[in-house]
PDB file of C-alpha atoms and ligand atoms in Angstrom:
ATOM      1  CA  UNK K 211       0.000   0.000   0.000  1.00  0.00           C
ATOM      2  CA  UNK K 212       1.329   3.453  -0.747  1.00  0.00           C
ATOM      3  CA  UNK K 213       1.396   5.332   2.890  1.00  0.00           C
ATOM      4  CA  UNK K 214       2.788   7.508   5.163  1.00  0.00           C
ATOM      5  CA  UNK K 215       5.816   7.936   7.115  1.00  0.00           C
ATOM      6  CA  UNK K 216       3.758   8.260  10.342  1.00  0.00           C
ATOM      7  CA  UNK K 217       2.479   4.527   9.607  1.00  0.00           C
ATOM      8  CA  UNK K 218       5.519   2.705   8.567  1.00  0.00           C
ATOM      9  CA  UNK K 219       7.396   4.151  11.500  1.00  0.00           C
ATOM     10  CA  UNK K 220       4.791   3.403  13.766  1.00  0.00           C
ATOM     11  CA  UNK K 221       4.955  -0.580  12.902  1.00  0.00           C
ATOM     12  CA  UNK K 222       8.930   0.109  13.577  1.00  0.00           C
ATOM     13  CA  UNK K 223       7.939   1.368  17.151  1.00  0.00           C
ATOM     14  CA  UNK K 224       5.590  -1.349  17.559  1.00  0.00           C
ATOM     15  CA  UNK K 225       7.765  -4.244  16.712  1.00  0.00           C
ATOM     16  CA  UNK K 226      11.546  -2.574  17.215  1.00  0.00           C
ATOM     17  CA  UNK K 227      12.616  -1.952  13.737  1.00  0.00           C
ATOM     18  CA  UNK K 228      13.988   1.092  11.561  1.00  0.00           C
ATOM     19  CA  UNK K 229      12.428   1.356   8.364  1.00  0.00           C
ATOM     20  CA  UNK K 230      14.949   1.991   5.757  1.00  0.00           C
ATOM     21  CA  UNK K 231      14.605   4.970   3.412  1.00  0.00           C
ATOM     22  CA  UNK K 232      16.495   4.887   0.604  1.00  0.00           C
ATOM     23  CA  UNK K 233      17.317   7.434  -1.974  1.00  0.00           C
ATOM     24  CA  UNK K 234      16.236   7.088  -5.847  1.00  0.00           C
ATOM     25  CA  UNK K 235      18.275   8.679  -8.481  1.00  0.00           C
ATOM     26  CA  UNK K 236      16.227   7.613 -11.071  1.00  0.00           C
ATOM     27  CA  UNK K 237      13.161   6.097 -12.388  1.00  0.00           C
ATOM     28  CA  UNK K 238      15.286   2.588 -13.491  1.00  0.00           C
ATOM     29  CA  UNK K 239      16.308   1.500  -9.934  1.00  0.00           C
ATOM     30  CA  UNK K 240      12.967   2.154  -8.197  1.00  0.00           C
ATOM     31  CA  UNK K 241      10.781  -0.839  -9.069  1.00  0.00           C
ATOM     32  CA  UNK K 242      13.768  -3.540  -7.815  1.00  0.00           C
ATOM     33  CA  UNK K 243      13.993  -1.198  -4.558  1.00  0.00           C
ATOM     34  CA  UNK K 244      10.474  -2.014  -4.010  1.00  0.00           C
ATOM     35  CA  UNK K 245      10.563  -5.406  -4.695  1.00  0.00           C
ATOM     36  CA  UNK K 246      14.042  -5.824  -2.443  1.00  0.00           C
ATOM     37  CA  UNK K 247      11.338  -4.952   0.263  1.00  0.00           C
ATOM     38  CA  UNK K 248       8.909  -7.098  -0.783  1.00  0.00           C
ATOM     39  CA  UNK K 249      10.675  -9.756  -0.532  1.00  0.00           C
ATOM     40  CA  UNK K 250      12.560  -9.071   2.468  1.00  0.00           C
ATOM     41  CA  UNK K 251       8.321  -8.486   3.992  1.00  0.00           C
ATOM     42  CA  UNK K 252       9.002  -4.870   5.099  1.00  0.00           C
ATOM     43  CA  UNK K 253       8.033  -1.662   4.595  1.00  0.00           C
ATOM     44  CA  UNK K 254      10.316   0.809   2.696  1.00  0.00           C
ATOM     45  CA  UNK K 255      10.716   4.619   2.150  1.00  0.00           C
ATOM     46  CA  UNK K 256      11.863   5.865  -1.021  1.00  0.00           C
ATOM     47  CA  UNK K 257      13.380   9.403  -1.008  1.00  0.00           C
ATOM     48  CA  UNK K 258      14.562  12.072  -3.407  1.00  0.00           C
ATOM     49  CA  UNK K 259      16.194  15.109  -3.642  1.00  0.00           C
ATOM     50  CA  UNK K 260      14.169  17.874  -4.853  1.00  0.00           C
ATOM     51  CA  UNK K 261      16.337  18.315  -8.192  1.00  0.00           C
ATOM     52  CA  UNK K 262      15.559  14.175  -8.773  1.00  0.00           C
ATOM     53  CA  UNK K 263      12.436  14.878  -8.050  1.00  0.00           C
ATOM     54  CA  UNK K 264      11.572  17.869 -10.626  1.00  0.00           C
ATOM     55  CA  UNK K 265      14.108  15.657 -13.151  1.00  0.00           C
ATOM     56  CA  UNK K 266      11.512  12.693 -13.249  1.00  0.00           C
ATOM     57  CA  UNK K 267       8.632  14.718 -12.901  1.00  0.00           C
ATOM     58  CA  UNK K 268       6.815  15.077  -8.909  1.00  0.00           C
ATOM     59  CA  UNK K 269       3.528  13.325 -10.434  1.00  0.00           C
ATOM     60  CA  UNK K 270       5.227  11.027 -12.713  1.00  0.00           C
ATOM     61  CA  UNK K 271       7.352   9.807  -9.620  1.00  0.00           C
ATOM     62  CA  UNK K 272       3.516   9.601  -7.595  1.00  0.00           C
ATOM     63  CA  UNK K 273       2.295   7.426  -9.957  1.00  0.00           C
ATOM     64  CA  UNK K 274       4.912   5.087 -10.552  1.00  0.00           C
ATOM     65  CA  UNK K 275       5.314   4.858  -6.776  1.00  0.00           C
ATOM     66  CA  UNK K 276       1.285   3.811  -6.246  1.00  0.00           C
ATOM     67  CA  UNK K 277       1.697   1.183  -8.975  1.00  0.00           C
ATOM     68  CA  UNK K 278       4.622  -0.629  -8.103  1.00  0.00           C
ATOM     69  CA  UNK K 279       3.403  -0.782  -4.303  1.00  0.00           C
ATOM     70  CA  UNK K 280      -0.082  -1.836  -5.272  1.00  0.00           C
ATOM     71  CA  UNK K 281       1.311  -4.522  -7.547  1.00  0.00           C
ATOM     72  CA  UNK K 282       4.215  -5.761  -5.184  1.00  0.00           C
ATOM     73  CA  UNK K 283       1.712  -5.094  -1.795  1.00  0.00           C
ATOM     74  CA  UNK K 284       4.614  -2.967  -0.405  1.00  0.00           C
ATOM     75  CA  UNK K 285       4.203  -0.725   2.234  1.00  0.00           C
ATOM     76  CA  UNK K 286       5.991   2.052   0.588  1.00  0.00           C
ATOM     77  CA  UNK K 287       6.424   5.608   1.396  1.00  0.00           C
ATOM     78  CA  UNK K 288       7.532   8.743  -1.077  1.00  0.00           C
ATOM     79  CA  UNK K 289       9.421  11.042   1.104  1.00  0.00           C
ATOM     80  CA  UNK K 290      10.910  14.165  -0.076  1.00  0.00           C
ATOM     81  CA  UNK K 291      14.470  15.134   0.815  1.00  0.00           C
ATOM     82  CA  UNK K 292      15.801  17.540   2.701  1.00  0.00           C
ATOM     83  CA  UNK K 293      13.458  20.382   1.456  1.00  0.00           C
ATOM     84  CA  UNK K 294      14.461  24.333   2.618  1.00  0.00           C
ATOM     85  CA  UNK K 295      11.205  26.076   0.189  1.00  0.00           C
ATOM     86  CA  UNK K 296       7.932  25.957   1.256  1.00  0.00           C
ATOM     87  CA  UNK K 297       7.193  25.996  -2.197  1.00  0.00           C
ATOM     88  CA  UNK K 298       9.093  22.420  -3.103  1.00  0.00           C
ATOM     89  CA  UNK K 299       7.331  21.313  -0.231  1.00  0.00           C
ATOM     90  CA  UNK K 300       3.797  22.372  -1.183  1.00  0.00           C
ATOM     91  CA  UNK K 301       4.501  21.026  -5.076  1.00  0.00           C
ATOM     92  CA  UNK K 302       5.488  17.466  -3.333  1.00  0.00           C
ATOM     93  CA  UNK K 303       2.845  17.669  -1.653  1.00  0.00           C
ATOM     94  CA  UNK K 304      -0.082  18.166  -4.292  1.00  0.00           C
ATOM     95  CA  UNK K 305       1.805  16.084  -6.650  1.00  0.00           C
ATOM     96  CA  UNK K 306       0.826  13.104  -3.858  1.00  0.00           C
ATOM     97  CA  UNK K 307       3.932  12.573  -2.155  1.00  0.00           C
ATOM     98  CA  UNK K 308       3.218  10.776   1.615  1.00  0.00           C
ATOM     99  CA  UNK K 309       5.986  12.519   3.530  1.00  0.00           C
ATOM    100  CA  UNK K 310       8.416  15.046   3.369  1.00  0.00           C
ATOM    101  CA  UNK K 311      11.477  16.932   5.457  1.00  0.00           C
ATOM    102  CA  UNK K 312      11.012  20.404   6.380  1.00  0.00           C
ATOM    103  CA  UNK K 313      15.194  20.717   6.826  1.00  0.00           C
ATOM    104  CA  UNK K 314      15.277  24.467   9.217  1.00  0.00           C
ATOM    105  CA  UNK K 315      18.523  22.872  10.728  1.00  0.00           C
ATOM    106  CA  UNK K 316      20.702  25.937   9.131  1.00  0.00           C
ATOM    107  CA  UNK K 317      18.509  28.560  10.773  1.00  0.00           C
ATOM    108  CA  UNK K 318      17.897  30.134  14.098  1.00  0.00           C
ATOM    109  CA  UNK K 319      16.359  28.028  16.460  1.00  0.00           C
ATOM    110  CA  UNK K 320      12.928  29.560  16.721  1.00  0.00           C
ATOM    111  CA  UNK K 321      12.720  30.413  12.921  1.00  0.00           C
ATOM    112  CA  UNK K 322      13.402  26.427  12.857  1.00  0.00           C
ATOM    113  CA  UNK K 323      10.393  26.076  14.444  1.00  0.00           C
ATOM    114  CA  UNK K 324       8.473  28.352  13.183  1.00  0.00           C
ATOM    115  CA  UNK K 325       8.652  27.073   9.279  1.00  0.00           C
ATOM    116  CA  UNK K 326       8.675  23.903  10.322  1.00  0.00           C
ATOM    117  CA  UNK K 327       5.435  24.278  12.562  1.00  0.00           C
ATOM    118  CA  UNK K 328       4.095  25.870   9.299  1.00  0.00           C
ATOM    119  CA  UNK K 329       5.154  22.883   7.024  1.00  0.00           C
ATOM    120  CA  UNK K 330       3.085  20.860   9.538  1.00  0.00           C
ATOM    121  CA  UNK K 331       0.232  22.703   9.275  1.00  0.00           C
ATOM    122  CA  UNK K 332      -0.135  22.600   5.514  1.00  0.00           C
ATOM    123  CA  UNK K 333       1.060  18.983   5.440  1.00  0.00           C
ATOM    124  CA  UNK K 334      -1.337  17.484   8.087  1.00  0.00           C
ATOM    125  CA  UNK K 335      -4.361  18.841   6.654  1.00  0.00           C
ATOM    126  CA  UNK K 336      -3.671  17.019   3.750  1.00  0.00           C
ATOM    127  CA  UNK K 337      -3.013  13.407   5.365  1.00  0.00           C
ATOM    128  CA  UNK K 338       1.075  13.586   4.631  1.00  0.00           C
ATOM    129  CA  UNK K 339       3.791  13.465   7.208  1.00  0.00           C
ATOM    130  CA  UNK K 340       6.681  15.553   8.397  1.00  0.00           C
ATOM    131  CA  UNK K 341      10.287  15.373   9.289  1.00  0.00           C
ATOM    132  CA  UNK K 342      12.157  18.296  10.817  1.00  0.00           C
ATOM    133  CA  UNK K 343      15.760  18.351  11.703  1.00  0.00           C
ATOM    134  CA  UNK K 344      17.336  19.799  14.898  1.00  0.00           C
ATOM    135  CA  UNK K 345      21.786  20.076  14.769  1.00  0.00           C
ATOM    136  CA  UNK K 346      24.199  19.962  11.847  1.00  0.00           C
ATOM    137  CA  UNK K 347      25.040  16.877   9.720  1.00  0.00           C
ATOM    138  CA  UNK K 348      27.797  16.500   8.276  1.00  0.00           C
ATOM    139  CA  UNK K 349      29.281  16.455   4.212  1.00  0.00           C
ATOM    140  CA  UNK K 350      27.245  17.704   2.020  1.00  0.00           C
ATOM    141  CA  UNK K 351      23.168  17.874   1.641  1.00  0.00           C
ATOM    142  CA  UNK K 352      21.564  19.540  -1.528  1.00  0.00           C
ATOM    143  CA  UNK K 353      25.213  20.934  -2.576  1.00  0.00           C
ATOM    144  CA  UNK K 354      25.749  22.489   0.840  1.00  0.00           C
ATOM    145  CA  UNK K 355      28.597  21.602   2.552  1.00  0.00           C
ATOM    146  CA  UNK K 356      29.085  21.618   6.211  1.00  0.00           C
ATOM    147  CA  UNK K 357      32.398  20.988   7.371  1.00  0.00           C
ATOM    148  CA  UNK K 358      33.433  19.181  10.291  1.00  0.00           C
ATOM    149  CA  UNK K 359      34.003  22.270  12.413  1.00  0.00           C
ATOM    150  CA  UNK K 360      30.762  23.478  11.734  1.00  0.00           C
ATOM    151  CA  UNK K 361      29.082  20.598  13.116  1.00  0.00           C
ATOM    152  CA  UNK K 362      26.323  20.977  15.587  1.00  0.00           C
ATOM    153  CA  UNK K 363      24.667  18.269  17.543  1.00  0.00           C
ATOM    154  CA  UNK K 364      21.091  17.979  18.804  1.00  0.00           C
ATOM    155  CA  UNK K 365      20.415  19.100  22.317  1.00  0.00           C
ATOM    156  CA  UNK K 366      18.095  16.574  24.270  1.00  0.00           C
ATOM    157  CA  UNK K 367      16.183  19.804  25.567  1.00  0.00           C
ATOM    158  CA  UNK K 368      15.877  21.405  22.097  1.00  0.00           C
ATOM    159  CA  UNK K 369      14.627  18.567  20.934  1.00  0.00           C
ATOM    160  CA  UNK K 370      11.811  18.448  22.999  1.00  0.00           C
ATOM    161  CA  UNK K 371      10.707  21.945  22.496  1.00  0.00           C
ATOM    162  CA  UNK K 372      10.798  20.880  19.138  1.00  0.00           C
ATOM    163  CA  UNK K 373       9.014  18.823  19.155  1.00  0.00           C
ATOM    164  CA  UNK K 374       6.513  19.777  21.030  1.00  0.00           C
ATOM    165  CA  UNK K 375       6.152  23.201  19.111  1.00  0.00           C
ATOM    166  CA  UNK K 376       5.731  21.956  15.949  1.00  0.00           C
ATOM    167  CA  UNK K 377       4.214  18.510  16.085  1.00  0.00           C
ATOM    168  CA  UNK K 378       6.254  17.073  13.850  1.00  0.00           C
ATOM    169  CA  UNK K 379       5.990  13.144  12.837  1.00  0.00           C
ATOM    170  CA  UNK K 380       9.997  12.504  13.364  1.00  0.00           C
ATOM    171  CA  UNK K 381      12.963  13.700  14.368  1.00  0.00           C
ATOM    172  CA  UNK K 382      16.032  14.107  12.145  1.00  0.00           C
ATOM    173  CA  UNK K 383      18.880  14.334  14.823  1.00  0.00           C
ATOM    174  CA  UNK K 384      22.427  15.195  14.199  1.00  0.00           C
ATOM    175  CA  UNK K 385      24.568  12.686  16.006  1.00  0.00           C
ATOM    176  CA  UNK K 386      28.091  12.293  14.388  1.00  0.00           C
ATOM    177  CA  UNK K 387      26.960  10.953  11.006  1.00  0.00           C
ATOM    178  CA  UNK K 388      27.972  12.825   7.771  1.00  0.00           C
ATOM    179  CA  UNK K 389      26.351  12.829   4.585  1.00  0.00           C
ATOM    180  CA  UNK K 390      27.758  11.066   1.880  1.00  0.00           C
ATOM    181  CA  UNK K 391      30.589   9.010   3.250  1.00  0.00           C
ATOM    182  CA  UNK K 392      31.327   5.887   1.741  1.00  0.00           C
ATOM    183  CA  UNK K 393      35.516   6.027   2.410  1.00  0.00           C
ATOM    184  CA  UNK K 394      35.020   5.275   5.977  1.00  0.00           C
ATOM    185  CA  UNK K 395      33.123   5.205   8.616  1.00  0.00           C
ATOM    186  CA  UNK K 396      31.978   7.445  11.179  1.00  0.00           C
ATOM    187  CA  UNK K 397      31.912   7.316  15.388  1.00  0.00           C
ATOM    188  CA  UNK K 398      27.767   7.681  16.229  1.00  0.00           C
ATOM    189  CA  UNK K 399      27.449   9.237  19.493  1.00  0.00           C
ATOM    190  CA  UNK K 400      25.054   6.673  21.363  1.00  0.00           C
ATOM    191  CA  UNK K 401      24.929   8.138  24.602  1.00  0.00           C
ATOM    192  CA  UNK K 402      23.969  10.785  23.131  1.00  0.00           C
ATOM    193  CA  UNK K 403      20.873   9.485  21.377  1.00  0.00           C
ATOM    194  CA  UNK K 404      20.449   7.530  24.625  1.00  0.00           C
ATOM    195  CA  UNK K 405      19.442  11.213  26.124  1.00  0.00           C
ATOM    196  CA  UNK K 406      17.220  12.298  23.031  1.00  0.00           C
ATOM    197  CA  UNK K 407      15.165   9.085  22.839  1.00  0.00           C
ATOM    198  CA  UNK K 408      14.946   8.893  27.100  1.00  0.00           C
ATOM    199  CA  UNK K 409      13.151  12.991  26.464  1.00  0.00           C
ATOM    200  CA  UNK K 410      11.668  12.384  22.982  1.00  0.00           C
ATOM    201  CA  UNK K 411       8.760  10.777  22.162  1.00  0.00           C
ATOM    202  CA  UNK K 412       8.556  10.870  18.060  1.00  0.00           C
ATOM    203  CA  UNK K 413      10.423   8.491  15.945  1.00  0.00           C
ATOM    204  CA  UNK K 414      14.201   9.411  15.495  1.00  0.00           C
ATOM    205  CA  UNK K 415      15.876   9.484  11.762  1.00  0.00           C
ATOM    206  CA  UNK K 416      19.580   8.607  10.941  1.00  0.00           C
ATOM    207  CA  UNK K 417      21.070  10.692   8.263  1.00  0.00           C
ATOM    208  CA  UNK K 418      24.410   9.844   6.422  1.00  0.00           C
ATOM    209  CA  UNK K 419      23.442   5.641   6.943  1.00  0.00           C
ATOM    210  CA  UNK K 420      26.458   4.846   4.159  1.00  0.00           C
ATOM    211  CA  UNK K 421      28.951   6.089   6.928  1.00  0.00           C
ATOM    212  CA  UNK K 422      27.466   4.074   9.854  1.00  0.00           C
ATOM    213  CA  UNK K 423      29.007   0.721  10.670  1.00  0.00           C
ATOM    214  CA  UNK K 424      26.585  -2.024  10.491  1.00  0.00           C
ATOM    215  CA  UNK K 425      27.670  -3.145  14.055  1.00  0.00           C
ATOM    216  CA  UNK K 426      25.802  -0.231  15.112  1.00  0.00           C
ATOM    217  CA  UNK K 427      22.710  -0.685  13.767  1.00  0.00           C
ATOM    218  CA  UNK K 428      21.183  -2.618  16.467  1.00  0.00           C
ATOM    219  CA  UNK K 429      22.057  -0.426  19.310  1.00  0.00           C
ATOM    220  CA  UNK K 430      21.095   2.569  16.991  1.00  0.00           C
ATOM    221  CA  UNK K 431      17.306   0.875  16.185  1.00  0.00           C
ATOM    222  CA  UNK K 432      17.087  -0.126  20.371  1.00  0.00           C
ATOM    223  CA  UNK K 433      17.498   3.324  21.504  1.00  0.00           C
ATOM    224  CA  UNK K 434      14.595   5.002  18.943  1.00  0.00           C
ATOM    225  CA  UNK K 435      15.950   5.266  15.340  1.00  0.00           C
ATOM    226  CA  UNK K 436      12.956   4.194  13.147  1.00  0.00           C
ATOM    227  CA  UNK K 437      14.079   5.264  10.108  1.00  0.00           C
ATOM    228  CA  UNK K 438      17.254   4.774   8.889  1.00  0.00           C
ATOM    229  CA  UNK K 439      18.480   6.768   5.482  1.00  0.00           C
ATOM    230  CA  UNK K 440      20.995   5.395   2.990  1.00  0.00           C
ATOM    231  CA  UNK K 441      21.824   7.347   0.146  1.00  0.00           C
ATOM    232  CA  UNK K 442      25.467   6.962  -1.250  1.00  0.00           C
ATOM    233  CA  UNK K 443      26.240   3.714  -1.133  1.00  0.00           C
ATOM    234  CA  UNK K 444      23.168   2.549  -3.955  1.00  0.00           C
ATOM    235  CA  UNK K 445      24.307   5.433  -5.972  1.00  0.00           C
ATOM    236  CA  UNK K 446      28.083   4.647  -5.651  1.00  0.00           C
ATOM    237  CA  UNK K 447      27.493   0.914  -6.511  1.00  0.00           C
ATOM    238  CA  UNK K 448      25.142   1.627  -9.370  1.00  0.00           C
ATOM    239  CA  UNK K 449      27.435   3.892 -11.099  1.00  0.00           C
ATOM    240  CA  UNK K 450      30.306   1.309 -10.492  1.00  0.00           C
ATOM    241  CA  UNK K 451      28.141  -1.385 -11.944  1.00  0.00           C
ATOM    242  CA  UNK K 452      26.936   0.685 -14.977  1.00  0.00           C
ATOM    243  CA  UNK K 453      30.780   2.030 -15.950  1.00  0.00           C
ATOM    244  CA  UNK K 454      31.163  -1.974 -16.101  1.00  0.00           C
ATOM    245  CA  UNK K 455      28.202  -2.648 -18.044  1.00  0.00           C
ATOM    246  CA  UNK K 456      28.555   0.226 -20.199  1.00  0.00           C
ATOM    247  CA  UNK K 457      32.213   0.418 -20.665  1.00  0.00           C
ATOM    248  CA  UNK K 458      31.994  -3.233 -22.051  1.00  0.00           C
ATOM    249  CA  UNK K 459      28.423  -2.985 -24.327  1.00  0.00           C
ATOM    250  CA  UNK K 460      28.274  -3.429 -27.668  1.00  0.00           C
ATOM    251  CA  UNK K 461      26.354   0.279 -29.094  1.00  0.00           C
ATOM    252  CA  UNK K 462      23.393  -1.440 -30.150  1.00  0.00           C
ATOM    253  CA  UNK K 463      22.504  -3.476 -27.342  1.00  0.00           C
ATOM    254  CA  UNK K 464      19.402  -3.269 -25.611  1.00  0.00           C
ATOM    255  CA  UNK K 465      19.829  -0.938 -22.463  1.00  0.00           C
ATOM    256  CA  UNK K 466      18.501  -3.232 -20.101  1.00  0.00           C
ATOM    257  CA  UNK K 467      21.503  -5.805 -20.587  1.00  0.00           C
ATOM    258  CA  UNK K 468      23.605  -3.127 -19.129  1.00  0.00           C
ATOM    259  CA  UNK K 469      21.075  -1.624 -16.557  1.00  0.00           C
ATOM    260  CA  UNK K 470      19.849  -5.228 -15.074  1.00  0.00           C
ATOM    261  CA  UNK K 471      23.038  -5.465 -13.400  1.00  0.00           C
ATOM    262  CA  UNK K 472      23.301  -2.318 -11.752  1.00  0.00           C
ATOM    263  CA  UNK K 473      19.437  -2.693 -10.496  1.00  0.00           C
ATOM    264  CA  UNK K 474      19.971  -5.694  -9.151  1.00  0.00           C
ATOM    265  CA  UNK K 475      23.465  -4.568  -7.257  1.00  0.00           C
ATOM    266  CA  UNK K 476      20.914  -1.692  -5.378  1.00  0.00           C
ATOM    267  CA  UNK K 477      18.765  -4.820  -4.970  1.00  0.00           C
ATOM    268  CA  UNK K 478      21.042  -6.445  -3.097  1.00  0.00           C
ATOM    269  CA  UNK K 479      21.946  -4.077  -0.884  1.00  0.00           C
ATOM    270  CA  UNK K 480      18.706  -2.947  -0.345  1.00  0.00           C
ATOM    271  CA  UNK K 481      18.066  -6.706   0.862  1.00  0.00           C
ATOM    272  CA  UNK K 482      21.239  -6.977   2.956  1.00  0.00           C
ATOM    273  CA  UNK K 483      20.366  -3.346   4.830  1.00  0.00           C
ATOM    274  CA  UNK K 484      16.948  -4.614   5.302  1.00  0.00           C
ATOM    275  CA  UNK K 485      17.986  -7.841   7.038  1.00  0.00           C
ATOM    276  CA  UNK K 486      19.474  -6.004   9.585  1.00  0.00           C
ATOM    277  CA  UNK K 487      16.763  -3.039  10.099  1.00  0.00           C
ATOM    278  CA  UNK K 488      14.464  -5.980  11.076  1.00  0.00           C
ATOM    279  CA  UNK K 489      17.051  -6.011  14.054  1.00  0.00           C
ATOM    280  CA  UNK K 490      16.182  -9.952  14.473  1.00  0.00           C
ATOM    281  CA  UNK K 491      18.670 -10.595  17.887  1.00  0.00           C
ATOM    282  CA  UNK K 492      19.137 -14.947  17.734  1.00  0.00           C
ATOM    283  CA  UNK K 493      17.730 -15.571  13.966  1.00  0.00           C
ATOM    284  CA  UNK K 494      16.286 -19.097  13.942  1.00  0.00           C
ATOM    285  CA  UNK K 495      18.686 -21.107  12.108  1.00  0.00           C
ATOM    286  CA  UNK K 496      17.359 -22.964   9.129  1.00  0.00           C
ATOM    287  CA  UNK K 497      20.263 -26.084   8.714  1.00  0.00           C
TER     288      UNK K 497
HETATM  289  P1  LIG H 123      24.141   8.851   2.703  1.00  0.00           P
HETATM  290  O1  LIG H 123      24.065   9.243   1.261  1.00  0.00           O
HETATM  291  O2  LIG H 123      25.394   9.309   3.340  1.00  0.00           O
HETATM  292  O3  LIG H 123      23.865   7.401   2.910  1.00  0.00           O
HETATM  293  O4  LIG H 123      22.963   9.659   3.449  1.00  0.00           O
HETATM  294  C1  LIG H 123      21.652   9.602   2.971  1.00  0.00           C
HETATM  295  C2  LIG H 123      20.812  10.624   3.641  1.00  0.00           C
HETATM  296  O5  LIG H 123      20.918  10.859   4.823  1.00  0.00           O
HETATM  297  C3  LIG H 123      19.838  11.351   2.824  1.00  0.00           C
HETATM  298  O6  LIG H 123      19.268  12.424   3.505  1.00  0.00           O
END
């Protein structure tokens, strides 16, 4: 079923799970994302920039979304990225996207929650849900850069004025991760989200998921992250996949002989990311 972010991450809080949210580059990848979820039985969030977004078309992207969850019956979310203009946010929003990020993070605190409380407003009257972000993440989001220095983590008590000001659905929080970093990873402050989720009661997003270890996922999904962005690390393995597939093709073969393969690598790792979002602790073994 195509739905919101409020539901998916609700059946996260219920069961102790982070739903992932993965971002689509193009229209190729997105019906093997969906079925990666499908056949791993959880729900998924697909999110886009605002630039991917106006390049496929906001409608275009609606539709495709509502017929590849009604034919795979996916619970599948279209969230927009990391949105600063109320007026991206509005056009996601009457194209039919379910969800979308108000990001205020780069302002003043109470203009934060002013636009986002105003986001909120025009989003919940129309059924769709909202993330806002409190603190500084790291790398770069929608060609802004924030470098390391500049990096500002959430305050537990900001947070919950934040929250509580603008009613938001969840809470992107800024806990050591940085955008777009595949070289390495990144040290995730856990007591720190320890104090957010202990004061917060909304559902908690991880940005910058290609530069968290995977041996952190558990502790990250026990202590309130319920959805759980990954970005670079499809796009960087699709591109590596297609300069294989392309570099070797014959000029008049069919594209899909040299697209299949780098579907099906975001496939995979869709799969393998889901596995451990489920955050199953003593699997049953099946030998
Ligand atoms: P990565 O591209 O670093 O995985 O981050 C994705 C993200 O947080 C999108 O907002």
């Amino acid at each position: 079923m195509y739905t919101t972010l409020k539901d998916v991450t609700k059946q996260a809080e219920e069961l102790n799970f982070t739903v992932g949210a993965f971002n689509t580059h193009n229209l190729e990848m997105l019906p093997d994302m969906l079925r990666a979820a499908k056949e791993m039985g959880a729900p998924i969030i697909i999110q886009t920039s605002i630039d991917t977004a106006r390049y496929i078309g906001f409608k275009v992207l609606v539709n495709v979304m509502k017929a590849i969850a009604d034919e795979e019956m996916v619970d599948a979310v279209l969230h927009l990225d990391h949105a600063r203009d109320f007026d991206d946010i509005k056009e996601a929003i009457d194209s039919g996207f379910t969800s979308v990020m108000y990001d205020g993070s780069h302002l003043p605190f109470k203009e934060n929650i002013l636009k986002t409380k105003a986001v909120v407003k025009y989003a919940h009257a129309r059924g769709v849900s909202v993330e806002g972000e409190l603190g500084t993440i790291g790398g770069t989001e929608e060609g802004i850069h924030v470098a390391e220095d500049d990096k500002v983590y959430t305050r537990p008590e900001d947070a919950v004025e934040f929250v509580r000001e603008t009613g938001i659905d969840a809470l992107a929080i800024a806990i050591g991760t940085n955008h777009g970093q595949f070289k390495s990873k990144t040290e995730v402050n856990i007591p720190l989200l320890k104090e957010i989720n202990a004061v917060v009661d909304v559902p908690l997003v991880i940005h910058g998921g290609t530069g968290v270890r995977e041996e952190d996922y558990a502790e990250l999904i026990d202590n309130g992250i319920r959805k759980f962005n990954v970005g670079t690390e499809l796009l960087v393995n699709w591109t590596k996949t297609a300069k294989e597939t392309f570099g070797e093709t014959e000029v008049n073969k069919s594209l899909r002989h040299n697209i299949i393969p780098a579907n099906d690598a975001v496939k995979n790792i869709i799969k393998h990311k889901i596995g451990l979002f489920m955050n199953v602790k003593n699997p049953i073994s099946v030998e």
